[in-house]
PDB file of C-alpha atoms in Angstrom:
ATOM      1  CA  MET A   1     -10.797  -2.609  -2.229  1.00 88.00           C
ATOM      2  CA  ALA A   2     -10.931  -2.823  -6.004  1.00 94.00           C
ATOM      3  CA  ALA A   3     -11.553  -6.574  -5.819  1.00 94.00           C
ATOM      4  CA  ILE A   4     -14.464  -5.987  -3.429  1.00 95.00           C
ATOM      5  CA  ALA A   5     -15.983  -3.360  -5.729  1.00 96.00           C
ATOM      6  CA  ILE A   6     -15.644  -5.637  -8.759  1.00 97.00           C
ATOM      7  CA  SER A   7     -17.128  -8.570  -6.833  1.00 97.00           C
ATOM      8  CA  ILE A   8     -20.126  -6.501  -5.757  1.00 97.00           C
ATOM      9  CA  ASN A   9     -20.543  -5.229  -9.322  1.00 97.00           C
ATOM     10  CA  MET A  10     -20.562  -8.857 -10.505  1.00 97.00           C
ATOM     11  CA  ASP A  11     -23.281  -9.737  -7.957  1.00 98.00           C
ATOM     12  CA  VAL A  12     -21.074 -11.928  -5.758  1.00 98.00           C
ATOM     13  CA  PRO A  13     -22.985 -12.350  -2.484  1.00 97.00           C
ATOM     14  CA  VAL A  14     -21.617 -10.168   0.320  1.00 97.00           C
ATOM     15  CA  ASP A  15     -21.335 -13.141   2.693  1.00 97.00           C
ATOM     16  CA  ILE A  16     -18.986 -14.880   0.236  1.00 97.00           C
ATOM     17  CA  ILE A  17     -16.883 -11.720  -0.117  1.00 97.00           C
ATOM     18  CA  ARG A  18     -16.712 -11.387   3.680  1.00 96.00           C
ATOM     19  CA  GLU A  19     -15.718 -15.041   4.160  1.00 96.00           C
ATOM     20  CA  THR A  20     -13.054 -14.817   1.455  1.00 95.00           C
ATOM     21  CA  ILE A  21     -11.523 -11.738   3.099  1.00 93.00           C
ATOM     22  CA  ARG A  22     -11.584 -13.472   6.483  1.00 93.00           C
ATOM     23  CA  LYS A  23      -9.692 -16.488   5.081  1.00 94.00           C
ATOM     24  CA  PHE A  24      -7.184 -14.438   3.074  1.00 89.00           C
ATOM     25  CA  LYS A  25      -3.556 -15.063   4.011  1.00 83.00           C
ATOM     26  CA  ALA A  26      -1.255 -12.104   3.550  1.00 77.00           C
ATOM     27  CA  VAL A  27       1.622 -12.310   1.125  1.00 82.00           C
ATOM     28  CA  PRO A  28       4.718 -13.423   3.081  1.00 86.00           C
ATOM     29  CA  HIS A  29       7.169 -10.696   4.115  1.00 87.00           C
ATOM     30  CA  ARG A  30       4.856  -7.817   3.143  1.00 86.00           C
ATOM     31  CA  ILE A  31       3.786  -6.054   6.328  1.00 86.00           C
ATOM     32  CA  GLU A  32       3.330  -9.540   7.777  1.00 87.00           C
ATOM     33  CA  TYR A  33       2.328  -9.681  11.453  1.00 88.00           C
ATOM     34  CA  VAL A  34       4.962 -11.570  13.452  1.00 91.00           C
ATOM     35  CA  GLU A  35       4.186 -11.248  17.170  1.00 94.00           C
ATOM     36  CA  THR A  36       3.197  -8.897  19.978  1.00 95.00           C
ATOM     37  CA  ILE A  37       5.574  -8.718  22.950  1.00 95.00           C
ATOM     38  CA  ASN A  38       4.964  -6.311  25.870  1.00 95.00           C
ATOM     39  CA  ASP A  39       2.477  -4.295  23.769  1.00 91.00           C
ATOM     40  CA  VAL A  40       5.034  -3.922  20.961  1.00 92.00           C
ATOM     41  CA  ILE A  41       3.723  -5.243  17.644  1.00 91.00           C
ATOM     42  CA  TYR A  42       6.332  -6.669  15.277  1.00 92.00           C
ATOM     43  CA  TYR A  43       5.860  -6.841  11.504  1.00 90.00           C
ATOM     44  CA  ASN A  44       8.088  -8.373   8.860  1.00 90.00           C
ATOM     45  CA  ASP A  45       8.319  -6.211   5.739  1.00 89.00           C
ATOM     46  CA  SER A  46      11.510  -7.657   4.314  1.00 87.00           C
ATOM     47  CA  LYS A  47      10.032  -7.435   0.798  1.00 83.00           C
ATOM     48  CA  GLY A  48      10.264  -3.653   1.145  1.00 78.00           C
ATOM     49  CA  THR A  49      13.546  -3.670  -0.738  1.00 82.00           C
ATOM     50  CA  ASN A  50      13.494  -0.068  -1.922  1.00 88.00           C
ATOM     51  CA  THR A  51      13.012   3.261  -0.194  1.00 89.00           C
ATOM     52  CA  ASP A  52       9.537   3.927  -1.603  1.00 92.00           C
ATOM     53  CA  ALA A  53       8.223   0.506  -0.540  1.00 88.00           C
ATOM     54  CA  SER A  54       9.567   0.997   2.982  1.00 88.00           C
ATOM     55  CA  ILE A  55       8.044   4.477   3.244  1.00 90.00           C
ATOM     56  CA  LYS A  56       4.646   3.159   2.082  1.00 90.00           C
ATOM     57  CA  ALA A  57       4.799   0.363   4.674  1.00 89.00           C
ATOM     58  CA  ILE A  58       5.577   2.830   7.465  1.00 90.00           C
ATOM     59  CA  GLU A  59       2.763   5.136   6.307  1.00 92.00           C
ATOM     60  CA  ALA A  60       0.354   2.178   6.427  1.00 90.00           C
ATOM     61  CA  MET A  61       0.922   1.736  10.170  1.00 91.00           C
ATOM     62  CA  SER A  62      -1.775   3.100  12.462  1.00 90.00           C
ATOM     63  CA  ARG A  63       0.523   3.502  15.500  1.00 89.00           C
ATOM     64  CA  PRO A  64       3.874   5.193  16.054  1.00 90.00           C
ATOM     65  CA  THR A  65       6.416   3.050  14.207  1.00 90.00           C
ATOM     66  CA  ILE A  66      10.125   2.359  14.531  1.00 88.00           C
ATOM     67  CA  LEU A  67      11.893   0.897  11.510  1.00 88.00           C
ATOM     68  CA  ILE A  68      14.551  -1.741  12.164  1.00 86.00           C
ATOM     69  CA  ALA A  69      16.565  -2.069   8.959  1.00 83.00           C
ATOM     70  CA  GLY A  70      19.569  -4.062   7.986  1.00 77.00           C
ATOM     71  CA  GLY A  71      21.610  -4.598   4.942  1.00 65.00           C
TER      72      GLY A  71
END
């Protein structure tokens, strides 16, 4: 959101901002969409290597979420 605000403030055309967002590839292993199977959506958040990062990832979900963790 900050990057969008800065871009607008610097008079970057909105269509360029929109296209850039559309093409953006998420950082691997950070709430990365994996697949949907039987209406269950799977995400890979293996970069969430500490408790706070994992909690933030769960809070970012818009649906009920089950954490599968290993170690």
